[in-house]
Amino acid sequence: MTSVPGIEKVLIANRGEIALRVAQTLRRLGIASAAVVHAEDKGSPAALAVDEACAIEGETPVAAHLDSDQIIRIAQEIGADALHPGYGFLAENAAFAEAVEAAGIRFIGPGADVIRLMGDKIESRKFVGDAGYPLTPSAAEEDDPATFAARAAEIGFPLLIKASAGGGGKGMQIVHDASELSQAIDLARSEAERYFADDRIYAERYVVAPRHVEVQIMADAHGNVVHLGERDCSIQRRFQKLIEETPAPAMERSLRNRICEQAVGIAQAANYRNAGTVEFVLAPDGEFYFLEMNTRLQVEHPVTEMVTGVDLVEEQIRVAAGEPLRLSQDTITFTGASIECRLCAEDTSEDFRPAVGPLLLVRPPEGPGVRFDGGISQGQDVTTAFDPMLAKIIVHGADREEAIARARKALSETVILGCTTNGEYLERILAHPDFAAGRVETGFIPGHADELAAPGLSTDDRDTILAAAALSNRDFVERVDAIPEPQASMGAWQN
Amino acid sequence: MGYDFELAGTSHVVHPVHVPGRGRLSIEGRGFDAELFPGLVPGEHILEIAGRQERIFVAVRGDVHFIHYRGRVHRVEAVNALERARRAADPGGGAEELRAPMPGTVVEVIATEGAEVTAGELLMTIESMKLQTAITAPHDCRVAEIPVSMGATFDQGDVLVRLETPDETGDDSSEENAEKEKSK
C-alpha cells in the first residue's frame, strides 16, 4: 500500500545523484522503484538503491539514456504506473513525455504542450512577452527598417546588435554609445549574412553585471500555482551553475516578492502543471527580465527543500497522480539560508577541463545542516562518458553567514582522492569577501580569476605533504627498514 | 638512496633515514622526525612531523600519492632513484612518451607495438571534449608500447604511446639489472 493512490511503481529514467535522490523519496512513500541502468553504472549507488535495476543499452551510455523507445518499453514491461525523468537526458523532450503518456504511463512533469512551448526559446519569449511579462528590451530591424537605429537607441546603451538566426556570439556587436551605432548595425548585418546567410538583425539591451535569479514553481492539475521562493545562481563557469543559494543575497523583500509573483503569473498563463523553474536576468538597477522556463526538477532544487521543508519530488509525484496541491502560498514558510555547491570532476587550474580517474577514496561531509546528494561510490572510475558533476553539497544555516561557514567546513572535510575535483575552488569562492557581501553576478568567476587561483604552499605544508607521501610509499618504507645500522647512524645528509 | 617526489611540478629529494626507535627522514637535506599512524576511518592517518600532529587522508595508486591535507588535495608522484638514473642516462633521445593533452577517449589505435614508424605517421586518434585529434610520430622511430586500447578513457598527461629510437634498446635493461644488484 503506497501513500500515493494510483502510483504503485515508478521508473526513474535517469542516473547518478538525481536517480538516487528520487529513489529515496519513493522508498519513503512506499512506492516500488525501478531505474534504467547502463552497464557503465552497474553497481552504482542509484542502481543499488532501487528495487529493480533495468539494463539499458546503447552505442554510448548517453545514447542509451536518450533512447526513448527502449525506456518506454522497459516501463511497460515492469508495469510502472509513472516515470520520473529527473533532469537532463529526456526530461525536457516533449515527444518523449507524449509517448510516455500514450503508453498509459504517467509522466512526472508538465504536459507535452508546455514542454514544447517553453523549449522553444523564441516562442517562449514571445508567449511571455504577449502575456505582459518583462523581456529584455529589444527591437527588430525587420519591423520597420527605416526607424531601426532610432528604436535601438531608445533601448539605451550599452546594447547588443544580434543576428536573428544567430548563436554562439557570432555576428554580435556590443554598442557602448550612440556614435558607434550605425557602424555596428552595418557590421552585424554583414556578419549575419556571412555566417547565417540571413541578414535579419535585432537590438537588445546589454545587461552589465547581471545576476541569475530563478523561482521554484509548483502547480497542480486543478489550477493552483504556488512559488517556493527564489534561488540565486549567479556563480557560473562556462554558462554552467556552480553555486546556488536561497534566499538570493542582498535583495530587498519587495523585489523578491515581485519576481516570485511574476513567475507565478507566467506559470499560470502557460497553464503549467508540476514542478518548474522560471529564470530571470536581474540587472544591478533592480530591473529583471524573463530568460526561460525549465520544465523539470532543477539540479539545485535541494536549497529550496532545505529552507521550506518541502520534498519537491513527493509533491511532483502527488501532482502527477492528480492530487490537488497540499501547499498553499500562505502555508509555505522560509527558514534560514541554504547553499548548494556542485562538486565536479574538473581541473579549475586548467580552464575547468573535465578530469577523469578512479575514485580511490570517497568520504562525504557530515554535521548539522549538511546534505550530500551524490551518486558516486569508492572504486568507481570517473570517465568522460557522463556529465562531470560528482555530487552536490547542500547546507542549511540559520542565516547566510552560518550557511557559508557550514558550506566551507563541509567542502574542506569532503575527501575525494584519485580524481581531481573543484572542491577547493568552491571553498575559495565561498571565502571571497565579495561573495560574503552578496556581491555576486554571472561574471564573478572570470572577474575574480586571480584571487580564486590556488595559493602556493608554505615550506611547512610542503614538508608535511612530502613526508606523508614518502611514509605511505611502500618502497620508501621498506628502504627505511633495510638500511644497515652503521650507514643509518651516519644519516643520509651526506647524500 | 633517495627518492624524488614530484609535487606541483617540482621535484623534491626525500631520503629514508633509519634511526632505531623512531622514524626519520630527510627532505631536501633537512632531517625530520616523522611517523605515519593509521587513523580511525579508512584512508585517515595521523602524521607526526617535527612535533606536530596532522590529520591527513591518503590514497595511493602505483607511484602516485593523493594527500588530502587541511582541505586541499595534493598529488605527489614518486620517482625512485632507479627511474631517475634511467631518465638521467637518457637525455632526450632514446625512450620518449606521447602524453594526452587533455582527458578523453581513444577512438582508434592504428600503430602496433614494435612497428617502425616514420615522422608524421598516424599512430592513434583520440577524442577530447568532442574534438578528434590525431596522434602522430614526431620523427622516425619505433613504437615501444601502447598502454591504452580502443575505447579506453585517459586523463590529461597519461601516456598514450611510448616510442624509442631503435639503437638504444637493450641499454635500459642492463642498467636496470646493475641498479638492482646495487640495491641488494
XYZ file of C-alpha atoms in Angstrom:
679
model
C 0.000 0.000 0.000
C 1.591 3.193 -1.097
C 0.834 6.611 0.308
C 0.013 7.966 -3.161
C -3.107 6.230 -4.540
C -2.709 5.229 -8.165
C 1.095 5.120 -8.069
C 2.448 1.707 -7.153
C 5.679 1.675 -9.132
C 7.814 4.416 -10.684
C 10.553 4.032 -13.273
C 13.382 6.547 -12.906
C 14.731 7.385 -16.367
C 17.997 8.837 -15.096
C 21.220 8.026 -13.294
C 23.649 9.357 -10.691
C 22.692 11.568 -7.799
C 19.235 12.503 -9.095
C 18.216 8.864 -9.624
C 19.334 8.116 -6.065
C 17.517 11.167 -4.711
C 14.224 10.231 -6.430
C 14.588 6.621 -5.241
C 14.882 7.814 -1.625
C 11.560 9.661 -1.796
C 9.878 6.682 -3.474
C 11.057 4.430 -0.673
C 9.767 6.838 1.964
C 6.391 6.886 0.232
C 6.241 3.101 -0.006
C 6.272 3.198 -3.810
C 8.214 0.483 -5.644
C 11.181 1.967 -7.522
C 12.959 0.979 -10.707
C 15.703 2.660 -12.694
C 17.248 2.219 -16.103
C 20.943 1.414 -15.670
C 23.661 1.353 -18.291
C 26.486 -1.175 -17.870
C 28.814 1.728 -17.018
C 26.702 2.385 -13.892
C 26.310 -1.214 -12.784
C 26.594 -1.369 -9.005
C 26.315 2.402 -8.621
C 24.543 3.735 -5.504
C 21.465 4.589 -7.587
C 21.362 1.116 -9.146
C 21.619 -0.449 -5.693
C 19.032 1.855 -4.124
C 16.130 0.931 -6.405
C 14.010 -2.213 -6.117
C 14.612 -3.040 -9.774
C 17.625 -2.055 -11.874
C 16.733 -2.452 -15.564
C 19.625 -2.702 -18.005
C 19.615 -0.313 -20.957
C 21.914 -0.496 -23.933
C 23.213 1.978 -26.446
C 26.195 2.865 -28.570
C 27.315 5.151 -25.762
C 25.945 5.409 -22.200
C 24.409 8.784 -23.040
C 22.755 7.363 -26.173
C 21.185 4.643 -24.029
C 19.665 7.261 -21.723
C 18.275 9.112 -24.752
C 16.668 6.007 -26.253
C 13.026 6.799 -25.529
C 11.591 3.685 -27.220
C 13.763 1.390 -25.159
C 12.963 3.210 -21.915
C 9.192 3.205 -22.531
C 9.332 -0.489 -23.418
C 11.053 -1.199 -20.106
C 8.477 0.888 -18.227
C 5.696 -1.200 -19.776
C 7.484 -4.497 -19.175
C 7.960 -3.854 -15.479
C 4.458 -2.442 -15.073
C 5.409 1.075 -13.969
C 2.483 3.437 -13.370
C 4.635 6.518 -13.709
C 8.024 7.672 -14.967
C 10.286 10.258 -13.367
C 12.698 11.792 -15.899
C 14.984 13.612 -13.427
C 16.834 16.416 -15.195
C 18.813 16.351 -18.444
C 18.506 13.440 -20.907
C 14.793 13.190 -21.854
C 13.410 15.418 -19.086
C 12.513 18.278 -21.437
C 11.709 16.249 -24.523
C 8.063 16.910 -25.418
C 7.825 13.932 -27.779
C 9.053 11.645 -25.008
C 6.544 12.990 -22.493
C 3.821 12.453 -25.075
C 4.962 8.915 -25.867
C 5.119 8.005 -22.162
C 1.524 9.203 -21.631
C 0.400 7.463 -24.833
C 1.817 4.232 -23.417
C -0.507 4.628 -20.435
C 2.234 5.719 -18.043
C 2.077 8.978 -16.097
C 4.905 11.354 -16.948
C 6.009 13.045 -13.716
C 6.326 16.529 -15.143
C 4.303 19.048 -17.097
C 2.250 18.321 -20.199
C 3.991 17.872 -23.542
C 2.469 21.095 -24.925
C 4.053 23.237 -22.188
C 7.384 21.444 -22.544
C 7.259 22.189 -26.253
C 6.312 25.841 -25.773
C 8.975 26.544 -23.158
C 11.592 24.501 -25.000
C 11.482 26.909 -27.939
C 13.427 29.939 -26.744
C 11.942 32.326 -29.307
C 8.352 31.095 -28.946
C 8.525 31.094 -25.155
C 9.821 34.684 -25.079
C 7.066 35.730 -27.413
C 4.461 33.965 -25.275
C 5.729 35.527 -22.059
C 6.016 38.986 -23.636
C 2.495 38.775 -25.082
C 1.208 37.774 -21.648
C 2.569 41.081 -20.373
C 5.693 39.942 -18.515
C 9.065 41.678 -18.814
C 11.546 40.694 -21.510
C 14.907 42.274 -22.186
C 14.012 45.406 -24.202
C 14.676 44.716 -27.860
C 13.893 45.974 -31.365
C 13.919 44.032 -34.629
C 15.098 45.718 -37.821
C 12.523 43.941 -39.987
C 9.598 45.528 -38.085
C 10.485 48.896 -39.663
C 13.959 49.176 -41.211
C 13.712 52.967 -41.575
C 13.393 53.528 -37.820
C 15.606 50.673 -36.608
C 18.520 52.839 -35.450
C 16.201 55.165 -33.557
C 14.320 52.272 -31.919
C 17.634 50.655 -30.986
C 18.887 53.868 -29.379
C 15.665 54.053 -27.332
C 16.641 50.782 -25.616
C 19.584 52.638 -24.080
C 23.301 51.893 -24.067
C 25.155 49.626 -23.858
C 23.193 47.407 -26.187
C 23.792 44.364 -28.358
C 23.130 44.036 -32.067
C 22.494 40.356 -32.761
C 21.755 38.156 -35.744
C 18.177 36.820 -35.609
C 19.381 33.475 -36.877
C 22.486 33.629 -34.684
C 24.037 31.860 -31.795
C 27.365 31.416 -30.104
C 28.133 35.142 -30.182
C 28.714 35.166 -33.937
C 27.578 38.336 -35.651
C 27.066 40.025 -32.282
C 28.166 43.626 -31.657
C 28.335 45.457 -28.339
C 27.488 49.130 -28.763
C 28.591 51.420 -25.937
C 27.157 54.715 -27.182
C 25.187 56.314 -29.996
C 28.251 57.274 -32.026
C 29.073 53.589 -32.648
C 25.538 52.559 -33.506
C 25.242 52.899 -37.279
C 28.598 51.277 -37.925
C 27.756 48.367 -35.585
C 24.426 47.820 -37.336
C 26.140 47.597 -40.733
C 28.780 45.252 -39.387
C 26.260 42.993 -37.635
C 24.128 42.824 -40.753
C 27.025 41.813 -42.992
C 28.254 39.246 -40.442
C 24.742 37.819 -40.105
C 24.617 37.440 -43.872
C 28.057 35.869 -43.952
C 27.626 33.426 -41.035
C 23.970 32.532 -41.313
C 23.004 33.534 -44.883
C 20.246 35.526 -43.185
C 20.782 39.256 -42.697
C 17.963 39.843 -40.202
C 19.232 41.554 -37.070
C 17.820 42.944 -33.844
C 18.978 45.131 -30.972
C 18.743 44.052 -27.334
C 19.652 45.646 -24.007
C 23.054 44.502 -22.810
C 22.744 43.904 -19.082
C 26.104 44.596 -17.449
C 26.941 42.516 -14.361
C 23.634 40.613 -14.386
C 22.506 38.170 -11.733
C 20.763 34.908 -12.493
C 17.705 34.619 -10.264
C 15.094 31.906 -10.670
C 11.855 30.980 -8.953
C 10.649 27.495 -7.997
C 7.080 26.879 -9.073
C 4.714 24.076 -8.112
C 1.379 23.724 -9.866
C -1.353 21.089 -9.920
C -3.912 19.985 -12.495
C -6.630 21.953 -10.695
C -5.313 25.424 -11.484
C -3.393 26.003 -8.241
C 0.060 27.557 -8.617
C 2.450 28.447 -5.796
C 6.053 29.564 -5.663
C 8.628 28.219 -3.216
C 10.871 31.239 -3.272
C 13.786 32.251 -5.414
C 17.327 30.984 -5.907
C 20.358 32.986 -6.922
C 22.504 31.004 -9.369
C 24.905 33.731 -10.470
C 28.109 31.849 -9.690
C 28.706 30.133 -13.020
C 31.546 28.986 -15.200
C 31.089 28.384 -18.901
C 27.374 29.220 -18.516
C 27.015 26.358 -16.030
C 25.940 26.936 -12.450
C 28.445 26.103 -9.723
C 26.932 27.560 -6.549
C 23.255 28.244 -5.893
C 21.586 29.702 -2.854
C 18.340 30.818 -1.352
C 17.287 33.394 -0.378
C 19.041 35.479 -3.036
C 21.567 37.645 -1.162
C 21.350 41.408 -0.970
C 17.825 41.596 -2.348
C 15.010 43.678 -0.912
C 11.853 41.928 0.106
C 9.725 43.960 -2.293
C 11.887 42.966 -5.270
C 11.836 39.326 -4.179
C 8.051 39.380 -3.927
C 7.686 40.956 -7.352
C 9.957 38.376 -9.030
C 8.158 35.481 -7.355
C 4.720 36.860 -8.226
C 5.703 37.329 -11.867
C 6.945 33.747 -12.001
C 3.616 32.509 -10.665
C 1.853 34.654 -13.275
C 3.939 33.192 -16.103
C 3.217 29.644 -14.909
C -0.499 30.418 -14.706
C -0.510 31.959 -18.187
C 1.150 28.823 -19.560
C -1.364 26.599 -17.760
C 1.641 24.955 -16.137
C 1.474 21.733 -14.124
C 4.030 20.051 -11.811
C 7.420 21.479 -10.732
C 9.034 24.136 -12.869
C 11.504 26.975 -12.671
C 11.197 30.442 -14.152
C 14.602 32.001 -14.797
C 15.219 35.742 -14.841
C 18.114 38.051 -15.589
C 18.346 40.629 -12.806
C 20.098 43.901 -13.667
C 22.006 45.888 -10.996
C 19.289 48.571 -11.156
C 16.673 46.078 -9.976
C 15.039 45.587 -13.375
C 14.520 41.934 -14.238
C 13.654 40.129 -17.433
C 12.314 36.676 -18.290
C 15.068 34.397 -19.568
C 13.469 30.959 -19.874
C 11.363 28.406 -18.064
C 12.747 24.977 -17.197
C 10.007 22.388 -17.265
C 11.541 19.918 -14.820
C 13.130 19.499 -11.430
C 16.333 21.569 -11.255
C 19.734 20.321 -10.162
C 19.652 22.992 -7.441
C 16.177 22.125 -6.058
C 17.605 20.971 -2.685
C 18.296 24.532 -1.463
C 14.563 25.201 -1.769
C 13.796 21.995 0.107
C 16.209 22.981 2.885
C 14.514 26.306 3.643
C 10.887 25.226 3.039
C 10.984 21.669 4.383
C 9.055 20.555 1.287
C 10.102 17.378 -0.557
C 9.684 18.576 -4.141
C 9.872 15.065 -5.594
C 6.984 13.943 -3.372
C 4.917 16.930 -4.498
C 5.774 16.113 -8.129
C 4.527 12.545 -7.695
C 1.315 13.638 -5.952
C 0.558 16.199 -8.656
C 1.233 13.592 -11.359
C -1.241 11.295 -9.586
C -3.860 14.014 -9.934
C -3.926 15.161 -6.308
C -4.516 18.842 -5.619
C -1.547 20.730 -4.146
C -1.250 20.313 -0.401
C 0.671 23.562 -0.309
C -0.874 26.998 -0.357
C 1.136 30.208 -0.646
C 0.245 31.193 2.940
C 1.439 27.929 4.460
C 4.827 27.860 2.725
C 7.399 29.258 5.126
C 11.065 30.023 4.572
C 13.544 29.337 7.347
C 17.203 30.331 7.280
C 19.507 30.157 4.266
C 20.761 27.328 2.099
C 23.688 26.973 -0.297
C 24.453 24.236 -2.800
C 27.928 23.591 -4.229
C 28.338 21.403 -7.287
C 31.305 19.133 -6.827
C 32.649 18.372 -10.293
C 35.459 16.249 -11.699
C 37.391 19.075 -13.287
C 40.684 20.894 -13.105
C 39.987 24.509 -12.207
C 43.610 25.472 -12.909
C 43.228 24.232 -16.489
C 40.182 26.247 -17.534
C 37.746 23.811 -15.813
C 38.785 20.971 -18.067
C 36.992 17.725 -17.160
C 39.122 15.341 -15.099
C 38.976 11.562 -15.041
C 40.360 8.903 -12.743
C 39.444 6.248 -10.219
C 37.734 7.328 -7.001
C 40.243 5.773 -4.625
C 38.731 7.320 -1.530
C 35.335 8.978 -1.060
C 34.363 10.489 2.261
C 31.243 12.665 2.266
C 30.934 15.571 4.706
C 28.880 15.246 7.880
C 27.482 17.535 10.513
C 24.391 19.561 11.319
C 22.644 21.138 8.354
C 24.723 19.234 5.795
C 23.164 17.214 2.965
C 25.221 15.280 0.430
C 23.443 14.280 -2.791
C 25.905 12.055 -4.568
C 25.602 9.096 -6.849
C 29.262 8.162 -6.629
C 30.978 5.315 -4.849
C 34.519 4.494 -3.898
C 36.293 2.382 -6.507
C 34.250 3.848 -9.348
C 36.084 5.144 -12.398
C 35.201 8.691 -13.395
C 35.186 8.886 -17.185
C 34.119 11.456 -19.738
C 31.085 9.287 -20.587
C 28.767 11.409 -18.413
C 28.457 14.903 -17.002
C 31.399 15.857 -14.726
C 29.178 16.581 -11.695
C 30.016 14.032 -8.991
C 27.877 15.251 -6.125
C 26.146 18.230 -4.566
C 26.966 19.521 -1.118
C 23.968 21.341 0.320
C 23.959 23.133 3.643
C 21.354 24.900 5.729
C 22.068 27.613 8.274
C 20.071 29.963 10.464
C 21.302 32.777 8.217
C 23.555 33.203 5.184
C 26.663 33.667 7.285
C 26.132 30.363 9.042
C 25.312 28.652 5.738
C 28.584 29.915 4.216
C 30.568 28.757 7.248
C 28.946 25.329 7.122
C 29.487 25.009 3.376
C 33.170 25.916 3.721
C 33.622 23.383 6.505
C 31.740 20.698 4.579
C 33.832 21.307 1.458
C 37.133 21.117 3.315
C 36.022 17.915 5.076
C 34.889 16.201 1.891
C 37.600 13.807 0.781
C 37.723 12.642 -2.810
C 41.056 11.162 -3.832
C 42.108 9.811 -7.209
C 40.268 12.233 -9.454
C 40.752 15.993 -9.470
C 37.700 17.946 -8.293
C 36.745 21.594 -7.928
C 36.145 21.246 -4.160
C 38.952 23.586 -3.079
C 37.972 26.101 -5.717
C 34.371 26.170 -4.457
C 35.696 26.796 -0.958
C 37.763 29.739 -2.214
C 34.674 31.255 -3.862
C 32.746 30.998 -0.579
C 35.710 32.542 1.249
C 35.875 35.522 -1.098
C 34.839 38.819 0.563
C 32.647 39.777 -2.414
C 30.736 36.523 -2.114
C 30.332 37.035 1.631
C 28.978 40.527 0.926
C 26.472 39.150 -1.581
C 28.163 40.946 -4.476
C 27.501 38.159 -6.955
C 26.937 38.346 -10.694
C 27.419 35.978 -13.603
C 30.883 37.417 -14.324
C 32.093 36.666 -10.764
C 34.440 33.824 -11.731
C 36.243 35.489 -14.664
C 36.219 38.782 -12.755
C 37.987 37.270 -9.746
C 40.138 34.743 -11.619
C 43.388 35.840 -9.978
C 42.084 35.820 -6.403
C 40.437 32.437 -6.936
C 43.608 30.730 -8.198
C 45.141 28.113 -5.896
C 47.520 29.712 -3.374
C 51.090 28.416 -3.117
C 52.306 26.094 -0.394
C 54.287 27.128 2.667
C 57.510 25.211 3.288
C 55.935 23.560 6.352
C 52.948 22.387 4.342
C 55.203 21.156 1.568
C 57.294 19.161 4.036
C 54.184 17.692 5.642
C 52.811 16.579 2.280
C 56.124 15.125 1.115
C 56.594 13.264 4.403
C 53.067 11.851 4.152
C 53.720 10.704 0.592
C 57.100 9.167 1.450
C 55.781 7.348 4.518
C 52.858 5.917 2.564
C 55.159 4.741 -0.224
C 55.808 1.043 0.225
C 59.253 1.064 -1.415
C 60.328 4.009 0.664
C 59.207 2.461 3.948
C 60.879 -0.855 3.081
C 64.049 1.042 2.329
C 63.939 2.661 5.770
C 63.843 -0.750 7.366
C 66.519 -2.152 5.067
C 69.225 0.401 5.796
C 72.033 -1.301 7.709
C 72.822 0.146 11.122
C 76.264 1.743 10.502
C 75.000 3.616 7.475
C 71.834 4.601 9.285
C 73.684 6.247 12.103
C 75.570 8.381 9.593
C 72.247 9.590 8.316
C 71.534 10.419 4.754
C 72.566 14.032 4.838
C 75.777 13.128 3.077
C 73.632 12.147 0.090
C 69.479 6.068 -1.890
C 66.967 8.928 -2.164
C 63.625 9.300 -3.833
C 62.335 12.097 -5.950
C 58.827 13.140 -5.075
C 57.171 15.433 -7.542
C 54.722 17.916 -6.017
C 53.074 20.709 -8.004
C 55.540 20.338 -10.848
C 58.657 20.486 -8.655
C 60.838 17.549 -7.761
C 61.999 17.140 -4.149
C 64.593 14.695 -2.847
C 63.450 12.672 0.161
C 65.759 10.194 1.899
C 64.800 7.444 4.266
C 66.919 7.547 7.413
C 66.892 4.690 9.863
C 67.288 5.583 13.483
C 66.390 2.828 15.941
C 63.229 3.543 17.856
C 61.993 6.443 15.782
C 61.070 7.324 12.238
C 63.276 9.741 10.481
C 63.620 11.115 7.000
C 65.272 13.993 5.251
C 63.637 16.378 2.818
C 65.971 18.402 0.604
C 68.776 17.653 3.070
C 66.903 18.707 6.218
C 66.169 15.987 8.762
C 62.754 15.389 10.347
C 61.325 13.041 12.909
C 58.255 11.793 11.145
C 55.874 8.900 11.572
C 52.582 7.955 9.992
C 49.888 6.272 12.069
C 46.633 4.833 10.784
C 43.532 6.801 11.805
C 40.067 5.651 12.802
C 38.379 5.599 9.405
C 39.564 4.250 6.049
C 42.214 6.424 4.431
C 42.695 8.538 7.535
C 46.189 8.902 9.006
C 47.861 10.907 11.696
C 51.216 12.261 10.608
C 53.591 13.214 13.361
C 56.195 15.548 11.964
C 58.577 17.868 13.783
C 56.478 17.566 16.941
C 53.197 18.455 15.182
C 50.290 16.096 14.601
C 48.417 16.468 11.324
C 45.257 14.647 10.255
C 45.526 13.605 6.629
C 43.846 11.255 4.185
C 45.989 9.222 1.821
C 45.266 7.097 -1.222
C 47.993 5.526 -3.308
C 47.806 4.278 -6.850
C 51.079 2.955 -8.206
C 53.636 5.725 -7.812
C 51.025 8.422 -7.341
C 50.054 9.528 -3.839
C 46.937 11.595 -3.250
C 47.163 13.504 0.002
C 44.196 15.368 1.493
C 45.591 17.865 3.966
C 43.792 20.840 5.508
C 41.038 20.814 2.908
C 43.311 20.569 -0.113
C 44.281 17.608 -2.243
C 47.874 17.201 -3.389
C 49.177 14.815 -5.974
C 52.668 13.535 -5.263
C 54.408 11.230 -7.688
C 57.321 9.096 -6.520
C 60.243 8.646 -8.867
C 62.736 6.302 -7.257
C 66.459 6.587 -7.818
C 66.397 3.743 -10.288
C 63.941 5.534 -12.503
C 65.795 8.798 -12.018
C 69.061 7.211 -13.120
C 67.335 5.793 -16.130
C 65.976 9.198 -17.034
C 69.369 10.824 -16.499
C 71.076 8.245 -18.709
C 68.541 9.015 -21.356
C 68.939 12.678 -22.209
C 66.125 13.457 -24.610
C 66.669 10.733 -27.181
C 66.009 7.044 -26.692
C 62.707 6.460 -24.945
C 60.024 9.041 -25.450
C 56.418 9.372 -24.351
C 53.498 10.916 -26.149
C 51.138 12.160 -23.473
C 47.474 13.142 -23.620
C 46.986 16.890 -23.996
C 43.636 16.630 -22.167
C 41.334 13.914 -20.816
C 39.380 11.929 -23.370
C 38.865 8.572 -25.012
C 40.789 6.534 -27.561
C 38.853 6.421 -30.830
C 41.199 4.208 -32.788
C 44.656 2.688 -32.384
C 46.447 2.433 -35.702
C 50.054 1.668 -34.820
C 51.157 -1.668 -33.392
C 53.767 -2.244 -30.730
C 57.194 -2.886 -32.210
C 56.356 -1.214 -35.509
C 58.862 1.126 -37.152
C 57.128 4.399 -37.999
C 58.141 7.476 -39.945
C 57.791 11.117 -38.965
C 54.161 12.280 -39.230
C 52.710 8.789 -39.418
C 49.292 8.436 -37.741
C 49.566 6.360 -34.561
C 46.223 6.886 -32.881
C 43.066 9.016 -32.920
C 41.754 10.396 -29.659
C 38.671 12.386 -28.770
C 38.617 15.057 -26.093
C 35.666 17.363 -25.449
C 34.020 16.235 -28.692
C 37.115 17.076 -30.727
C 39.109 14.393 -32.525
C 42.875 14.694 -32.513
C 45.446 12.687 -34.456
C 48.480 11.451 -32.518
C 51.374 11.199 -34.959
C 55.005 10.137 -34.767
C 57.208 13.182 -34.066
C 60.097 11.640 -36.043
C 61.266 8.282 -37.386
C 61.215 5.817 -34.512
C 59.810 2.576 -33.186
C 56.578 2.104 -31.216
C 57.731 0.560 -27.927
C 54.402 0.373 -26.134
C 50.785 1.471 -26.460
C 49.438 1.358 -22.917
C 45.875 2.322 -23.945
C 43.394 0.496 -26.154
C 40.443 1.499 -28.259
C 37.589 2.916 -26.221
C 39.781 3.483 -23.159
C 39.498 6.756 -21.278
C 42.553 8.651 -20.141
C 43.433 11.687 -18.071
C 45.468 14.663 -19.112
C 49.168 13.739 -19.059
C 48.601 9.993 -19.325
C 50.981 8.177 -21.652
C 49.303 7.241 -24.941
C 52.298 5.895 -26.836
C 55.895 5.086 -25.831
C 58.455 5.470 -28.579
C 62.107 4.564 -28.830
C 64.842 5.106 -31.332
C 65.867 1.555 -32.291
C 69.598 1.907 -31.370
C 69.080 2.462 -27.682
C 67.024 -0.556 -26.668
C 68.812 -3.076 -24.531
C 70.754 -0.441 -22.616
C 67.873 0.098 -20.273
C 67.608 -3.465 -19.122
C 71.310 -3.908 -18.404
C 71.306 -0.673 -16.459
C 68.257 -1.791 -14.543
C 69.936 -5.055 -13.604
C 73.004 -3.208 -12.447
C 70.839 -0.980 -10.254
C 69.085 -3.981 -8.785
C 72.415 -5.534 -7.916
C 73.495 -2.395 -6.148
C 70.392 -2.092 -4.084
C 70.643 -5.658 -2.793
